Amino acid sequence: MREVRWEEYIEFLRQTNFVVIEDVRIPLTGRKQLTRLQPEHFEEETTTVWSFPERGDWATHQGNYRGNWAPQIPRNLILRYTQPGDIVLDPMVGSGTTLVECRLLGRNGIGVDINYSALMLAFDRLNFEPLNLYEELPPASIRLFHGDARCLNLIENESVDLVATHPPYAGIIRYSKSEPIEGDLSQMRSVDKFLEAIEQVARECYRVLKPNKHCAILVGDTRRHKHYVPIAFWTMERFLRAGFILREDIVKVQWNMKSTRERWSRGKVRDFLLIYHEHLFVFRKPDINEKMHQFKWSMQNGSASHPE
């Protein structure tokens, strides 16, 4: 794990004006002056079904990084579970959607990614200022690290107020196609290997999170041989095994599933349903000296014991 500083991004930008992720060329545009920093219409979610037909496009948010989550998701999580000045960690930060929301909402953000190109794109998305000289952003510190979410060795124990992330899962989208990166979870076709890796991620998230704070992870399911593979629930089980308590299970409706529709519209008529949802699990780390028995049915196997 190595911190990547702003000067490194500036030097990268001098040498090239694009990155390639999932064999897609994404431009880097440098410093941007923006007229619209906040969403025009936004209300905090109040139920366990979240649906965003229109992907947010305020600030520098874009949808050209396939698989990144809609900015409405981290915005809701940050507003609900943190206060200004708190520290938010995204250990698989991708194009930086979570960190952009941290800047806009006055939270200190930490982003980690194993893909260096993704970090350069995240820096580029964070490279903005208000066009209006009289409009100020709330104070926020953003740090980016090149590293593996399974080993967050430069982040101190119990130093983070919220973990919020959307990991790649079981080879659905491969972010490092042309040049495979060792340890890239998006390359793991084996469900067993993916779940083993995600449990390591869960334990690191548990370690760095403060007691009584929250960890949110968005993950979906897939099919193998036309049968349903519930990756999300197996992922949930790994986080419970790490010691977390399940606070919420939010069904996030998927929109703009163009590639999925095109894939299954060709050839034979399918005899199964298309998956149009993901699960956003919100976990809580137990507080110090908290009585755990009352939460036993929200923990691993109905057990109130702490992790090893």
PDB file of N, CA and C in Angstrom, residues 98-184:
ATOM      1  N   THR A  98     -17.348   8.057  -4.645  1.00  0.00           N
ATOM      2  CA  THR A  98     -17.499   8.278  -3.202  1.00  0.00           C
ATOM      3  C   THR A  98     -16.705   9.494  -2.744  1.00  0.00           C
ATOM      4  N   LEU A  99     -15.494   9.652  -3.269  1.00  0.00           N
ATOM      5  CA  LEU A  99     -14.638  10.758  -2.841  1.00  0.00           C
ATOM      6  C   LEU A  99     -15.129  12.101  -3.358  1.00  0.00           C
ATOM      7  N   VAL A 100     -15.711  12.117  -4.550  1.00  0.00           N
ATOM      8  CA  VAL A 100     -16.311  13.358  -5.048  1.00  0.00           C
ATOM      9  C   VAL A 100     -17.415  13.815  -4.100  1.00  0.00           C
ATOM     10  N   GLU A 101     -18.228  12.860  -3.639  1.00  0.00           N
ATOM     11  CA  GLU A 101     -19.284  13.208  -2.684  1.00  0.00           C
ATOM     12  C   GLU A 101     -18.701  13.667  -1.349  1.00  0.00           C
ATOM     13  N   CYS A 102     -17.585  13.093  -0.951  1.00  0.00           N
ATOM     14  CA  CYS A 102     -16.912  13.565   0.266  1.00  0.00           C
ATOM     15  C   CYS A 102     -16.517  15.032   0.128  1.00  0.00           C
ATOM     16  N   ARG A 103     -15.950  15.389  -1.003  1.00  0.00           N
ATOM     17  CA  ARG A 103     -15.565  16.793  -1.233  1.00  0.00           C
ATOM     18  C   ARG A 103     -16.772  17.710  -1.184  1.00  0.00           C
ATOM     19  N   LEU A 104     -17.860  17.291  -1.815  1.00  0.00           N
ATOM     20  CA  LEU A 104     -19.047  18.141  -1.890  1.00  0.00           C
ATOM     21  C   LEU A 104     -19.731  18.295  -0.542  1.00  0.00           C
ATOM     22  N   LEU A 105     -19.611  17.271   0.318  1.00  0.00           N
ATOM     23  CA  LEU A 105     -20.344  17.245   1.584  1.00  0.00           C
ATOM     24  C   LEU A 105     -19.470  17.537   2.799  1.00  0.00           C
ATOM     25  N   GLY A 106     -18.197  17.840   2.576  1.00  0.00           N
ATOM     26  CA  GLY A 106     -17.338  18.224   3.688  1.00  0.00           C
ATOM     27  C   GLY A 106     -16.915  17.075   4.578  1.00  0.00           C
ATOM     28  N   ARG A 107     -16.679  15.908   3.981  1.00  0.00           N
ATOM     29  CA  ARG A 107     -16.133  14.766   4.716  1.00  0.00           C
ATOM     30  C   ARG A 107     -14.714  14.503   4.230  1.00  0.00           C
ATOM     31  N   ASN A 108     -13.876  14.021   5.120  1.00  0.00           N
ATOM     32  CA  ASN A 108     -12.519  13.642   4.746  1.00  0.00           C
ATOM     33  C   ASN A 108     -12.553  12.245   4.136  1.00  0.00           C
ATOM     34  N   GLY A 109     -11.995  12.102   2.948  1.00  0.00           N
ATOM     35  CA  GLY A 109     -12.104  10.843   2.224  1.00  0.00           C
ATOM     36  C   GLY A 109     -10.777  10.134   2.048  1.00  0.00           C
ATOM     37  N   ILE A 110     -10.835   8.800   2.114  1.00  0.00           N
ATOM     38  CA  ILE A 110      -9.685   7.950   1.810  1.00  0.00           C
ATOM     39  C   ILE A 110     -10.124   6.960   0.741  1.00  0.00           C
ATOM     40  N   GLY A 111      -9.380   6.907  -0.353  1.00  0.00           N
ATOM     41  CA  GLY A 111      -9.677   5.964  -1.422  1.00  0.00           C
ATOM     42  C   GLY A 111      -8.501   5.044  -1.670  1.00  0.00           C
ATOM     43  N   VAL A 112      -8.799   3.764  -1.858  1.00  0.00           N
ATOM     44  CA  VAL A 112      -7.771   2.759  -2.145  1.00  0.00           C
ATOM     45  C   VAL A 112      -8.199   1.997  -3.392  1.00  0.00           C
ATOM     46  N   ASP A 113      -7.266   1.731  -4.278  1.00  0.00           N
ATOM     47  CA  ASP A 113      -7.572   0.864  -5.417  1.00  0.00           C
ATOM     48  C   ASP A 113      -6.307   0.162  -5.881  1.00  0.00           C
ATOM     49  N   ILE A 114      -6.492  -1.061  -6.357  1.00  0.00           N
ATOM     50  CA  ILE A 114      -5.370  -1.864  -6.833  1.00  0.00           C
ATOM     51  C   ILE A 114      -4.991  -1.496  -8.263  1.00  0.00           C
ATOM     52  N   ASN A 115      -5.907  -0.783  -8.946  1.00  0.00           N
ATOM     53  CA  ASN A 115      -5.696  -0.389 -10.336  1.00  0.00           C
ATOM     54  C   ASN A 115      -5.198   1.060 -10.382  1.00  0.00           C
ATOM     55  N   TYR A 116      -3.959   1.242 -10.767  1.00  0.00           N
ATOM     56  CA  TYR A 116      -3.352   2.579 -10.777  1.00  0.00           C
ATOM     57  C   TYR A 116      -4.087   3.521 -11.726  1.00  0.00           C
ATOM     58  N   SER A 117      -4.551   3.000 -12.855  1.00  0.00           N
ATOM     59  CA  SER A 117      -5.284   3.840 -13.808  1.00  0.00           C
ATOM     60  C   SER A 117      -6.565   4.381 -13.191  1.00  0.00           C
ATOM     61  N   ALA A 118      -7.219   3.555 -12.375  1.00  0.00           N
ATOM     62  CA  ALA A 118      -8.428   4.016 -11.690  1.00  0.00           C
ATOM     63  C   ALA A 118      -8.112   5.172 -10.751  1.00  0.00           C
ATOM     64  N   LEU A 119      -6.963   5.115 -10.078  1.00  0.00           N
ATOM     65  CA  LEU A 119      -6.575   6.202  -9.185  1.00  0.00           C
ATOM     66  C   LEU A 119      -6.343   7.500  -9.952  1.00  0.00           C
ATOM     67  N   MET A 120      -5.733   7.408 -11.120  1.00  0.00           N
ATOM     68  CA  MET A 120      -5.528   8.603 -11.937  1.00  0.00           C
ATOM     69  C   MET A 120      -6.868   9.186 -12.385  1.00  0.00           C
ATOM     70  N   LEU A 121      -7.818   8.324 -12.710  1.00  0.00           N
ATOM     71  CA  LEU A 121      -9.152   8.794 -13.078  1.00  0.00           C
ATOM     72  C   LEU A 121      -9.848   9.425 -11.879  1.00  0.00           C
ATOM     73  N   ALA A 122      -9.686   8.828 -10.705  1.00  0.00           N
ATOM     74  CA  ALA A 122     -10.282   9.393  -9.492  1.00  0.00           C
ATOM     75  C   ALA A 122      -9.709  10.784  -9.208  1.00  0.00           C
ATOM     76  N   PHE A 123      -8.384  10.928  -9.327  1.00  0.00           N
ATOM     77  CA  PHE A 123      -7.769  12.245  -9.157  1.00  0.00           C
ATOM     78  C   PHE A 123      -8.375  13.252 -10.137  1.00  0.00           C
ATOM     79  N   ASP A 124      -8.574  12.804 -11.382  1.00  0.00           N
ATOM     80  CA  ASP A 124      -9.099  13.704 -12.403  1.00  0.00           C
ATOM     81  C   ASP A 124     -10.528  14.133 -12.076  1.00  0.00           C
ATOM     82  N   ARG A 125     -11.315  13.210 -11.539  1.00  0.00           N
ATOM     83  CA  ARG A 125     -12.697  13.549 -11.155  1.00  0.00           C
ATOM     84  C   ARG A 125     -12.716  14.494  -9.947  1.00  0.00           C
ATOM     85  N   LEU A 126     -11.664  14.454  -9.147  1.00  0.00           N
ATOM     86  CA  LEU A 126     -11.576  15.322  -7.970  1.00  0.00           C
ATOM     87  C   LEU A 126     -10.967  16.687  -8.286  1.00  0.00           C
ATOM     88  N   ASN A 127     -10.502  16.852  -9.511  1.00  0.00           N
ATOM     89  CA  ASN A 127      -9.802  18.069  -9.921  1.00  0.00           C
ATOM     90  C   ASN A 127     -10.807  19.109 -10.428  1.00  0.00           C
ATOM     91  N   PHE A 128     -11.555  19.692  -9.506  1.00  0.00           N
ATOM     92  CA  PHE A 128     -12.565  20.682  -9.887  1.00  0.00           C
ATOM     93  C   PHE A 128     -12.692  21.759  -8.817  1.00  0.00           C
ATOM     94  N   GLU A 129     -13.205  22.899  -9.253  1.00  0.00           N
ATOM     95  CA  GLU A 129     -13.505  24.018  -8.360  1.00  0.00           C
ATOM     96  C   GLU A 129     -14.792  24.677  -8.836  1.00  0.00           C
ATOM     97  N   PRO A 130     -15.484  25.400  -7.954  1.00  0.00           N
ATOM     98  CA  PRO A 130     -16.689  26.124  -8.383  1.00  0.00           C
ATOM     99  C   PRO A 130     -16.335  27.239  -9.364  1.00  0.00           C
ATOM    100  N   LEU A 131     -17.141  27.394 -10.408  1.00  0.00           N
ATOM    101  CA  LEU A 131     -16.940  28.496 -11.347  1.00  0.00           C
ATOM    102  C   LEU A 131     -17.254  29.832 -10.681  1.00  0.00           C
ATOM    103  N   ASN A 132     -18.270  29.820  -9.821  1.00  0.00           N
ATOM    104  CA  ASN A 132     -18.660  31.019  -9.081  1.00  0.00           C
ATOM    105  C   ASN A 132     -17.656  31.276  -7.955  1.00  0.00           C
ATOM    106  N   LEU A 133     -16.966  32.386  -8.015  1.00  0.00           N
ATOM    107  CA  LEU A 133     -15.929  32.693  -7.026  1.00  0.00           C
ATOM    108  C   LEU A 133     -16.491  32.853  -5.619  1.00  0.00           C
ATOM    109  N   TYR A 134     -17.792  33.112  -5.517  1.00  0.00           N
ATOM    110  CA  TYR A 134     -18.411  33.321  -4.207  1.00  0.00           C
ATOM    111  C   TYR A 134     -18.976  32.023  -3.627  1.00  0.00           C
ATOM    112  N   GLU A 135     -18.877  30.953  -4.388  1.00  0.00           N
ATOM    113  CA  GLU A 135     -19.348  29.647  -3.911  1.00  0.00           C
ATOM    114  C   GLU A 135     -18.155  28.861  -3.374  1.00  0.00           C
ATOM    115  N   GLU A 136     -18.252  28.425  -2.150  1.00  0.00           N
ATOM    116  CA  GLU A 136     -17.155  27.697  -1.527  1.00  0.00           C
ATOM    117  C   GLU A 136     -17.574  26.276  -1.183  1.00  0.00           C
ATOM    118  N   LEU A 137     -16.642  25.352  -1.343  1.00  0.00           N
ATOM    119  CA  LEU A 137     -16.868  23.980  -0.905  1.00  0.00           C
ATOM    120  C   LEU A 137     -16.524  23.866   0.575  1.00  0.00           C
ATOM    121  N   PRO A 138     -17.210  23.001   1.302  1.00  0.00           N
ATOM    122  CA  PRO A 138     -16.854  22.799   2.710  1.00  0.00           C
ATOM    123  C   PRO A 138     -15.466  22.179   2.819  1.00  0.00           C
ATOM    124  N   PRO A 139     -14.758  22.405   3.914  1.00  0.00           N
ATOM    125  CA  PRO A 139     -13.404  21.847   4.052  1.00  0.00           C
ATOM    126  C   PRO A 139     -13.421  20.323   4.040  1.00  0.00           C
ATOM    127  N   ALA A 140     -12.502  19.742   3.286  1.00  0.00           N
ATOM    128  CA  ALA A 140     -12.393  18.282   3.207  1.00  0.00           C
ATOM    129  C   ALA A 140     -10.992  17.916   2.750  1.00  0.00           C
ATOM    130  N   SER A 141     -10.448  16.866   3.341  1.00  0.00           N
ATOM    131  CA  SER A 141      -9.138  16.345   2.965  1.00  0.00           C
ATOM    132  C   SER A 141      -9.331  14.999   2.273  1.00  0.00           C
ATOM    133  N   ILE A 142      -8.702  14.836   1.109  1.00  0.00           N
ATOM    134  CA  ILE A 142      -8.833  13.599   0.336  1.00  0.00           C
ATOM    135  C   ILE A 142      -7.457  12.966   0.160  1.00  0.00           C
ATOM    136  N   ARG A 143      -7.367  11.661   0.441  1.00  0.00           N
ATOM    137  CA  ARG A 143      -6.116  10.922   0.252  1.00  0.00           C
ATOM    138  C   ARG A 143      -6.393   9.673  -0.586  1.00  0.00           C
ATOM    139  N   LEU A 144      -5.468   9.365  -1.487  1.00  0.00           N
ATOM    140  CA  LEU A 144      -5.593   8.193  -2.349  1.00  0.00           C
ATOM    141  C   LEU A 144      -4.384   7.281  -2.171  1.00  0.00           C
ATOM    142  N   PHE A 145      -4.660   5.971  -2.177  1.00  0.00           N
ATOM    143  CA  PHE A 145      -3.611   4.972  -1.979  1.00  0.00           C
ATOM    144  C   PHE A 145      -3.687   3.909  -3.074  1.00  0.00           C
ATOM    145  N   HIS A 146      -2.525   3.510  -3.560  1.00  0.00           N
ATOM    146  CA  HIS A 146      -2.429   2.384  -4.485  1.00  0.00           C
ATOM    147  C   HIS A 146      -2.178   1.135  -3.649  1.00  0.00           C
ATOM    148  N   GLY A 147      -3.156   0.246  -3.620  1.00  0.00           N
ATOM    149  CA  GLY A 147      -2.993  -0.927  -2.780  1.00  0.00           C
ATOM    150  C   GLY A 147      -4.187  -1.857  -2.849  1.00  0.00           C
ATOM    151  N   ASP A 148      -4.104  -2.906  -2.057  1.00  0.00           N
ATOM    152  CA  ASP A 148      -5.078  -3.994  -2.036  1.00  0.00           C
ATOM    153  C   ASP A 148      -6.003  -3.807  -0.839  1.00  0.00           C
ATOM    154  N   ALA A 149      -7.304  -3.862  -1.074  1.00  0.00           N
ATOM    155  CA  ALA A 149      -8.282  -3.687   0.008  1.00  0.00           C
ATOM    156  C   ALA A 149      -8.160  -4.757   1.079  1.00  0.00           C
ATOM    157  N   ARG A 150      -7.443  -5.832   0.779  1.00  0.00           N
ATOM    158  CA  ARG A 150      -7.257  -6.903   1.765  1.00  0.00           C
ATOM    159  C   ARG A 150      -6.137  -6.594   2.750  1.00  0.00           C
ATOM    160  N   CYS A 151      -5.387  -5.533   2.488  1.00  0.00           N
ATOM    161  CA  CYS A 151      -4.272  -5.164   3.376  1.00  0.00           C
ATOM    162  C   CYS A 151      -4.165  -3.644   3.437  1.00  0.00           C
ATOM    163  N   LEU A 152      -4.915  -3.048   4.345  1.00  0.00           N
ATOM    164  CA  LEU A 152      -4.953  -1.593   4.490  1.00  0.00           C
ATOM    165  C   LEU A 152      -3.949  -1.151   5.554  1.00  0.00           C
ATOM    166  N   ASN A 153      -2.710  -1.532   5.362  1.00  0.00           N
ATOM    167  CA  ASN A 153      -1.712  -1.406   6.425  1.00  0.00           C
ATOM    168  C   ASN A 153      -1.346   0.031   6.778  1.00  0.00           C
ATOM    169  N   LEU A 154      -1.649   0.999   5.918  1.00  0.00           N
ATOM    170  CA  LEU A 154      -1.344   2.395   6.222  1.00  0.00           C
ATOM    171  C   LEU A 154      -2.521   3.132   6.858  1.00  0.00           C
ATOM    172  N   ILE A 155      -3.602   2.406   7.132  1.00  0.00           N
ATOM    173  CA  ILE A 155      -4.759   3.006   7.802  1.00  0.00           C
ATOM    174  C   ILE A 155      -4.816   2.461   9.225  1.00  0.00           C
ATOM    175  N   GLU A 156      -4.872   3.339  10.195  1.00  0.00           N
ATOM    176  CA  GLU A 156      -4.793   2.948  11.599  1.00  0.00           C
ATOM    177  C   GLU A 156      -6.063   2.243  12.071  1.00  0.00           C
ATOM    178  N   ASN A 157      -5.903   1.436  13.109  1.00  0.00           N
ATOM    179  CA  ASN A 157      -7.045   0.779  13.744  1.00  0.00           C
ATOM    180  C   ASN A 157      -8.065   1.817  14.213  1.00  0.00           C
ATOM    181  N   GLU A 158      -9.324   1.514  14.009  1.00  0.00           N
ATOM    182  CA  GLU A 158     -10.438   2.308  14.545  1.00  0.00           C
ATOM    183  C   GLU A 158     -10.262   3.801  14.285  1.00  0.00           C
ATOM    184  N   SER A 159      -9.986   4.133  13.016  1.00  0.00           N
ATOM    185  CA  SER A 159      -9.754   5.530  12.634  1.00  0.00           C
ATOM    186  C   SER A 159     -10.782   6.059  11.638  1.00  0.00           C
ATOM    187  N   VAL A 160     -11.695   5.193  11.169  1.00  0.00           N
ATOM    188  CA  VAL A 160     -12.617   5.543  10.090  1.00  0.00           C
ATOM    189  C   VAL A 160     -14.049   5.593  10.622  1.00  0.00           C
ATOM    190  N   ASP A 161     -14.837   6.568  10.134  1.00  0.00           N
ATOM    191  CA  ASP A 161     -16.219   6.732  10.586  1.00  0.00           C
ATOM    192  C   ASP A 161     -17.232   6.013   9.696  1.00  0.00           C
ATOM    193  N   LEU A 162     -16.897   5.791   8.437  1.00  0.00           N
ATOM    194  CA  LEU A 162     -17.787   5.085   7.513  1.00  0.00           C
ATOM    195  C   LEU A 162     -16.955   4.422   6.436  1.00  0.00           C
ATOM    196  N   VAL A 163     -17.264   3.155   6.154  1.00  0.00           N
ATOM    197  CA  VAL A 163     -16.728   2.469   4.979  1.00  0.00           C
ATOM    198  C   VAL A 163     -17.874   2.349   3.985  1.00  0.00           C
ATOM    199  N   ALA A 164     -17.644   2.765   2.753  1.00  0.00           N
ATOM    200  CA  ALA A 164     -18.671   2.684   1.715  1.00  0.00           C
ATOM    201  C   ALA A 164     -18.002   2.274   0.417  1.00  0.00           C
ATOM    202  N   THR A 165     -18.430   1.137  -0.149  1.00  0.00           N
ATOM    203  CA  THR A 165     -17.738   0.645  -1.341  1.00  0.00           C
ATOM    204  C   THR A 165     -18.640  -0.245  -2.182  1.00  0.00           C
ATOM    205  N   HIS A 166     -18.265  -0.348  -3.454  1.00  0.00           N
ATOM    206  CA  HIS A 166     -18.985  -1.181  -4.428  1.00  0.00           C
ATOM    207  C   HIS A 166     -17.948  -2.044  -5.137  1.00  0.00           C
ATOM    208  N   PRO A 167     -17.643  -3.224  -4.591  1.00  0.00           N
ATOM    209  CA  PRO A 167     -16.570  -4.044  -5.168  1.00  0.00           C
ATOM    210  C   PRO A 167     -16.999  -4.730  -6.458  1.00  0.00           C
ATOM    211  N   PRO A 168     -16.033  -5.039  -7.322  1.00  0.00           N
ATOM    212  CA  PRO A 168     -16.328  -5.939  -8.441  1.00  0.00           C
ATOM    213  C   PRO A 168     -16.583  -7.325  -7.881  1.00  0.00           C
ATOM    214  N   TYR A 169     -17.397  -8.124  -8.561  1.00  0.00           N
ATOM    215  CA  TYR A 169     -17.669  -9.432  -7.985  1.00  0.00           C
ATOM    216  C   TYR A 169     -17.659 -10.542  -9.030  1.00  0.00           C
ATOM    217  N   ALA A 170     -16.815 -11.540  -8.743  1.00  0.00           N
ATOM    218  CA  ALA A 170     -16.770 -12.825  -9.458  1.00  0.00           C
ATOM    219  C   ALA A 170     -16.697 -12.699 -10.969  1.00  0.00           C
ATOM    220  N   GLY A 171     -15.848 -11.805 -11.455  1.00  0.00           N
ATOM    221  CA  GLY A 171     -15.591 -11.744 -12.886  1.00  0.00           C
ATOM    222  C   GLY A 171     -16.691 -11.153 -13.728  1.00  0.00           C
ATOM    223  N   ILE A 172     -17.689 -10.478 -13.120  1.00  0.00           N
ATOM    224  CA  ILE A 172     -18.787  -9.911 -13.897  1.00  0.00           C
ATOM    225  C   ILE A 172     -18.257  -8.811 -14.818  1.00  0.00           C
ATOM    226  N   ILE A 173     -17.500  -7.867 -14.247  1.00  0.00           N
ATOM    227  CA  ILE A 173     -16.835  -6.811 -15.011  1.00  0.00           C
ATOM    228  C   ILE A 173     -15.350  -6.883 -14.686  1.00  0.00           C
ATOM    229  N   ARG A 174     -14.511  -7.047 -15.711  1.00  0.00           N
ATOM    230  CA  ARG A 174     -13.071  -7.166 -15.485  1.00  0.00           C
ATOM    231  C   ARG A 174     -12.401  -5.843 -15.827  1.00  0.00           C
ATOM    232  N   TYR A 175     -11.936  -5.158 -14.789  1.00  0.00           N
ATOM    233  CA  TYR A 175     -11.415  -3.811 -14.974  1.00  0.00           C
ATOM    234  C   TYR A 175     -10.000  -3.792 -15.523  1.00  0.00           C
ATOM    235  N   SER A 176      -9.269  -4.881 -15.412  1.00  0.00           N
ATOM    236  CA  SER A 176      -7.892  -4.908 -15.920  1.00  0.00           C
ATOM    237  C   SER A 176      -7.758  -6.002 -16.971  1.00  0.00           C
ATOM    238  N   LYS A 177      -8.573  -5.890 -18.035  1.00  0.00           N
ATOM    239  CA  LYS A 177      -8.608  -6.914 -19.084  1.00  0.00           C
ATOM    240  C   LYS A 177      -7.276  -7.053 -19.810  1.00  0.00           C
ATOM    241  N   SER A 178      -6.788  -5.937 -20.372  1.00  0.00           N
ATOM    242  CA  SER A 178      -5.621  -6.013 -21.247  1.00  0.00           C
ATOM    243  C   SER A 178      -4.352  -6.373 -20.490  1.00  0.00           C
ATOM    244  N   GLU A 179      -4.205  -5.850 -19.274  1.00  0.00           N
ATOM    245  CA  GLU A 179      -3.035  -6.143 -18.441  1.00  0.00           C
ATOM    246  C   GLU A 179      -3.522  -6.568 -17.060  1.00  0.00           C
ATOM    247  N   PRO A 180      -3.783  -7.862 -16.871  1.00  0.00           N
ATOM    248  CA  PRO A 180      -4.303  -8.338 -15.581  1.00  0.00           C
ATOM    249  C   PRO A 180      -3.421  -7.911 -14.417  1.00  0.00           C
ATOM    250  N   ILE A 181      -4.057  -7.486 -13.330  1.00  0.00           N
ATOM    251  CA  ILE A 181      -3.354  -7.010 -12.145  1.00  0.00           C
ATOM    252  C   ILE A 181      -3.493  -8.049 -11.045  1.00  0.00           C
ATOM    253  N   GLU A 182      -2.374  -8.448 -10.478  1.00  0.00           N
ATOM    254  CA  GLU A 182      -2.400  -9.432  -9.401  1.00  0.00           C
ATOM    255  C   GLU A 182      -3.222  -8.907  -8.223  1.00  0.00           C
ATOM    256  N   GLY A 183      -4.156  -9.733  -7.757  1.00  0.00           N
ATOM    257  CA  GLY A 183      -4.985  -9.348  -6.628  1.00  0.00           C
ATOM    258  C   GLY A 183      -6.254  -8.610  -7.001  1.00  0.00           C
ATOM    259  N   ASP A 184      -6.481  -8.369  -8.302  1.00  0.00           N
ATOM    260  CA  ASP A 184      -7.680  -7.666  -8.758  1.00  0.00           C
ATOM    261  C   ASP A 184      -8.897  -8.571  -8.591  1.00  0.00           C
TER     262      ASP A 184
END
